[in-house]
Coordinates of C-alpha atoms and ligand atoms in Angstrom, one line a residue:
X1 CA 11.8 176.5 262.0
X2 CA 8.5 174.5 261.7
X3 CA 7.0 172.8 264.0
X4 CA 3.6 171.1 263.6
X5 CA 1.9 169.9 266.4
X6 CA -1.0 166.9 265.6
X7 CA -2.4 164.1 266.5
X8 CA -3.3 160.9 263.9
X9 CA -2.8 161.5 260.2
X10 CA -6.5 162.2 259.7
X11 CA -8.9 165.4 259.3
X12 CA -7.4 168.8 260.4
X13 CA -4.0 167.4 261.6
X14 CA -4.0 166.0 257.5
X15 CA -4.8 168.2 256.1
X16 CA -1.7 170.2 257.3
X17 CA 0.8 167.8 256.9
X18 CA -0.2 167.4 253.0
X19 CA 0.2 171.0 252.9
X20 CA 3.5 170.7 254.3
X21 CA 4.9 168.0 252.7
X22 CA 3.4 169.2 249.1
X23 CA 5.5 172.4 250.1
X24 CA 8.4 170.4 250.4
X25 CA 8.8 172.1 254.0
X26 CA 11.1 170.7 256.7
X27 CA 9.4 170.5 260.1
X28 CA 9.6 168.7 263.4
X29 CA 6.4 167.4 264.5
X30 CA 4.9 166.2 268.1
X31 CA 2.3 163.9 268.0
X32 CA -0.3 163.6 270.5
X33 CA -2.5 161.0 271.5
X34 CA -6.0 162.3 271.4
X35 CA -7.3 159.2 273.2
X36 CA -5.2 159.8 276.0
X37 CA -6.6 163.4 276.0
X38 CA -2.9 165.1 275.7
X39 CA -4.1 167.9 273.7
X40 CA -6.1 169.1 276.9
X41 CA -2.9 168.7 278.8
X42 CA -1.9 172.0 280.7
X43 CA 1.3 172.4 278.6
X44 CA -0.2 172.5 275.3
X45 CA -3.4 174.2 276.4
X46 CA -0.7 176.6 277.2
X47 CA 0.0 176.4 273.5
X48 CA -2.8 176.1 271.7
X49 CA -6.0 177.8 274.3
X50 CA -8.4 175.5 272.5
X51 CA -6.9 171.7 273.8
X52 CA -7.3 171.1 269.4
X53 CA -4.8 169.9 266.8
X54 CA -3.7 171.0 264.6
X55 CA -0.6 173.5 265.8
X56 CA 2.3 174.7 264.0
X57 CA 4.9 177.2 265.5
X58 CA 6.5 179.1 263.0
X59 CA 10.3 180.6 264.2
X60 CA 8.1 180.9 267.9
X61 CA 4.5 182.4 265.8
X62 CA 2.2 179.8 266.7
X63 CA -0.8 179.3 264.7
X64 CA -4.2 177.5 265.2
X65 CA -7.0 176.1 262.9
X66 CA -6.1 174.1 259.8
X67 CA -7.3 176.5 256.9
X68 CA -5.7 179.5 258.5
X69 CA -2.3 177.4 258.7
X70 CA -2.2 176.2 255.2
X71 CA -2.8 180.0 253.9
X72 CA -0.5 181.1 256.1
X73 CA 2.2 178.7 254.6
X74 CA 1.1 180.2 251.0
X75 CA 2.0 183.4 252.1
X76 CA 5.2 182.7 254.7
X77 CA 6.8 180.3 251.8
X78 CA 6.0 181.7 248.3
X79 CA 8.9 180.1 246.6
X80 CA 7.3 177.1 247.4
X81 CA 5.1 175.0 245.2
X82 CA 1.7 176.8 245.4
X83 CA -1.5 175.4 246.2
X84 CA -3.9 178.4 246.0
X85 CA -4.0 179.9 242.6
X86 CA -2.3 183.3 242.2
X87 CA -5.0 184.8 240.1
X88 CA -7.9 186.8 242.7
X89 CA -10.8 184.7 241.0
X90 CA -8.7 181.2 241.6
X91 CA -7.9 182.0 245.0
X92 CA -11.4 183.3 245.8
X93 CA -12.5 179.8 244.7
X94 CA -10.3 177.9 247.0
X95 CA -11.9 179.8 249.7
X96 CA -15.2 179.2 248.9
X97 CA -14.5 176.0 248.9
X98 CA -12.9 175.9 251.8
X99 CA -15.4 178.3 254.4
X100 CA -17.9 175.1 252.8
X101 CA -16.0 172.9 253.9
X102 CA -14.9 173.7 257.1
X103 CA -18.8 175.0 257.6
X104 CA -20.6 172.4 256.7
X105 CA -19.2 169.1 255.8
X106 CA -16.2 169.3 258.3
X107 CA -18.3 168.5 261.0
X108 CA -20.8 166.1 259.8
X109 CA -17.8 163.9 258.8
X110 CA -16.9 164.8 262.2
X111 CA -19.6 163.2 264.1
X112 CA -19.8 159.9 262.7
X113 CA -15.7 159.6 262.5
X114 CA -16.1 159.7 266.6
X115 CA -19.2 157.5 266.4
X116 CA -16.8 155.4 264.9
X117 CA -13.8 155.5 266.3
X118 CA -14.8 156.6 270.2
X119 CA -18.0 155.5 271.1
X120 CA -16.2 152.1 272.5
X121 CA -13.4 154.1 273.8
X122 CA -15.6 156.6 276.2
X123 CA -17.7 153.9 277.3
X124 CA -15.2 151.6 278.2
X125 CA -13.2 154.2 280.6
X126 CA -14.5 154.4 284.4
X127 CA -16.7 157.4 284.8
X128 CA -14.6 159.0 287.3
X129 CA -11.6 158.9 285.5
X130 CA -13.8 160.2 282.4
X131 CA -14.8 163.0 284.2
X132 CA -11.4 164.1 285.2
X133 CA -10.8 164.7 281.3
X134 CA -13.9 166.4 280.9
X135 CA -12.4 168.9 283.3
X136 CA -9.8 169.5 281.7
X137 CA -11.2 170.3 278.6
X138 CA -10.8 174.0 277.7
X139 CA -13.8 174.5 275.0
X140 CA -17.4 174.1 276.2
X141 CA -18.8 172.6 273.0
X142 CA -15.8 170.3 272.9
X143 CA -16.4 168.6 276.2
X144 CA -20.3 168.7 274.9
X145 CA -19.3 166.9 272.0
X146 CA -16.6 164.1 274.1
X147 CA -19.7 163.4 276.7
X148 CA -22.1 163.3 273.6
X149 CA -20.0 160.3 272.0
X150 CA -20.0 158.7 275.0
X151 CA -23.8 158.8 275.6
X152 CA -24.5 158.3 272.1
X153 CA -25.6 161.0 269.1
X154 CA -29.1 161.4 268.7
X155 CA -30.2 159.6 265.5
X156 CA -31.9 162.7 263.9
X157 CA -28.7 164.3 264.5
X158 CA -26.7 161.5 263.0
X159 CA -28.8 161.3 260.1
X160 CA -28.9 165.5 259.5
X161 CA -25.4 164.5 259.1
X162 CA -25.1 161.8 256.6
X163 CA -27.2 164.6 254.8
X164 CA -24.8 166.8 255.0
X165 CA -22.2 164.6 254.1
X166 CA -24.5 163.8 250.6
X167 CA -24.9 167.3 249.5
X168 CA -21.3 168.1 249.9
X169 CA -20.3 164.9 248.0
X170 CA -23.1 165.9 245.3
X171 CA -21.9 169.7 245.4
X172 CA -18.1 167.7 244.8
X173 CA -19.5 165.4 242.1
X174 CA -21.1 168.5 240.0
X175 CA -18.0 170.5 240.1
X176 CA -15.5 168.0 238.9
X177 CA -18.2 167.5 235.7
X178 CA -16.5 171.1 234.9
X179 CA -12.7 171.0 235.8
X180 CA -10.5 168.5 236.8
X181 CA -9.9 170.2 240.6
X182 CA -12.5 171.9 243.1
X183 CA -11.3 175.3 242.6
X184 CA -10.5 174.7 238.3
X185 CA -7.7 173.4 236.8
X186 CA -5.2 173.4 239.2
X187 CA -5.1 171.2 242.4
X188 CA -5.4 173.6 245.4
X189 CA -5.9 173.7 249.3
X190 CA -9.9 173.1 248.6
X191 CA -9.0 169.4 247.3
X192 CA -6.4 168.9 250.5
X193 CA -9.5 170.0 252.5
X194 CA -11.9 168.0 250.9
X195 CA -9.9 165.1 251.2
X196 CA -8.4 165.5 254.7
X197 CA -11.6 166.1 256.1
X198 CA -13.5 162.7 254.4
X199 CA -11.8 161.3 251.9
X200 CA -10.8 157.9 252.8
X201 CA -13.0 158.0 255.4
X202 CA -16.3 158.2 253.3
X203 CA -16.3 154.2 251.8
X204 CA -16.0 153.3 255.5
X205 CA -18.5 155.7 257.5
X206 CA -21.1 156.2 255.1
X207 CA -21.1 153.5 252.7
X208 CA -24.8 154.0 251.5
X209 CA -23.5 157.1 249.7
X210 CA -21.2 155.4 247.6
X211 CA -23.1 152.4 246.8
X212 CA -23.1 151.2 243.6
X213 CA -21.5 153.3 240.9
X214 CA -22.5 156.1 241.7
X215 CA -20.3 159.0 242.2
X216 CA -18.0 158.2 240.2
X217 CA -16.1 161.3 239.9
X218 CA -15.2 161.6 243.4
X219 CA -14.2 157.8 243.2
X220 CA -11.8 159.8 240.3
X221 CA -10.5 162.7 242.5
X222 CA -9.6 160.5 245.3
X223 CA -7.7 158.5 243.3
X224 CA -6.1 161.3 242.0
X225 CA -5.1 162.8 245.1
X226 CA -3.9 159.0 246.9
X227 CA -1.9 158.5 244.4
X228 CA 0.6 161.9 244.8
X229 CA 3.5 161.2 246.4
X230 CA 2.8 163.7 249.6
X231 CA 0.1 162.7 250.3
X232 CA 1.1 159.3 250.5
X233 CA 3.7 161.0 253.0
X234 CA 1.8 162.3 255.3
X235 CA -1.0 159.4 255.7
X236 CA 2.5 157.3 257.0
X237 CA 3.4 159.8 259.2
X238 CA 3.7 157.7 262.5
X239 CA 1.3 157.8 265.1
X240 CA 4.4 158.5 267.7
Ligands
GSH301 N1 -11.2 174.3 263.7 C1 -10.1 173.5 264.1 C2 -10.6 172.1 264.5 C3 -9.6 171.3 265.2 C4 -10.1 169.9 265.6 O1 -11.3 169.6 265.5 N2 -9.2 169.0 265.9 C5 -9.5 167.7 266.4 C6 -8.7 166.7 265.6 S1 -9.0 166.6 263.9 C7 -9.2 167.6 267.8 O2 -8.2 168.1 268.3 N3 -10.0 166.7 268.5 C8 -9.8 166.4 269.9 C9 -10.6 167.2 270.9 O3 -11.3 168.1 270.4 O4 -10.5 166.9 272.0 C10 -9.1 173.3 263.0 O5 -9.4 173.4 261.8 O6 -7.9 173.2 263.3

């Protein structure tokens, strides 16, 4: 039995439930409400050590951090549609791709998606009761990062981000001038990455870098990839 733990149908939580649901894969889900802080609750800290989503429990192997989970299903459930090439050279691609990803561009999308969504939210919450969360928060950086929102990014770090965010949409742009995919010709893990991470979410937070028509390929891809049927599953997934 599968069963995925996550919070909203966006960025790491995604990108594992279009894995999932690509696969065809049955699973029970819990979802957690990141802005009530239950992912640093003490039961699922007991779960998962970092206080993150995603989590999937596999027959009682649990499993944490997105990319490793959506390998692990390409191994645990090879009968199922794949999404990482079988050839060496297509699979090494999909990993490039994805150590980029995950290295670089996750978190600048990262930074301005809690701009976004939780600088109104921290501020809003008496410091006391703020503070109790903080507390509970397992990973250093993490609590860094939630009192950081609160108090505001720095602007040169916001902007070293929206820099980030450009070369990775360039790097995208230049690499779908070659094959239809990020890894080649076959839709793969990289392109659930990709698009988990900041897909949707690139028109709203950084709309300088898709101003005019610029782009356009990745206006292409992301097409491409709203329009496939699980993908269009998991964004519905309910927030409950
Ligand atoms: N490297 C981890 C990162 C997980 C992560 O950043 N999860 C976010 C949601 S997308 C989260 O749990 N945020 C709430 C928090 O850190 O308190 C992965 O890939 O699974």
């Amino acid at each position: 039995m599968l069963k995925l733990y996550h919070g909203p149908a966006a960025a790491n939580g995604l990108k594992v439930l279009i894995a999932l649901h690509e696969k065809a894969l049955d699973f029970q889900r819990v979802y957690l409400d990141l802005h009530r802080f239950e992912q640093h609750e003490p039961w699922y800290v007991a779960i998962n050590p970092d206080g993150q989503v995603p989590t999937l429990v596999h027959d009682g192997f649990v499993l944490t951090q997105s990319s490793v989970i959506n390998e692990y299903l390409e191994d645990a459930f090879p009968d199922a549609p794949a999404l990482r090439p079988r050839d060496a050279q297509g699979a090494a691609r999909t990993r490039g791709w994805n150590k980029y990803i995950d290295e670089n561009y996750m978190e600048a999308v990262s930074m301005h998606g809690w701009k976004f969504r939780l600088s109104d939210l921290t501020r809003q919450m008496d410091p006391a009761e703020f503070e109790t969360y903080m507390q509970r928060i397992p990973l250093e950086r993490q609590r860094r990062k939630w009192r950081a929102v609160r108090a505001g990014f720095p602007d040169e770090a916001l902007a070293a981000a929206i820099v980030k965010v450009g070369e990775a949409l360039d790097r995208l742009e230049l690499q779908l001038t070659d094959t239809p995919w990020l890894a080649g010709g076959q839709y793969t893990l990289a392109d659930v990455n990709f698009f988990a991470t900041g897909g949707n979410s690139i028109e709203r937070l950084f709309p300088q870098l898709l101003a005019g028509d610029i782009r356009p390929r990745f206006r292409d891809w992301l097409g491409r990839i709203n329009a496939r049927p699980a993908v269009q599953a998991a964004l519905a997934t309910p927030a409950q």
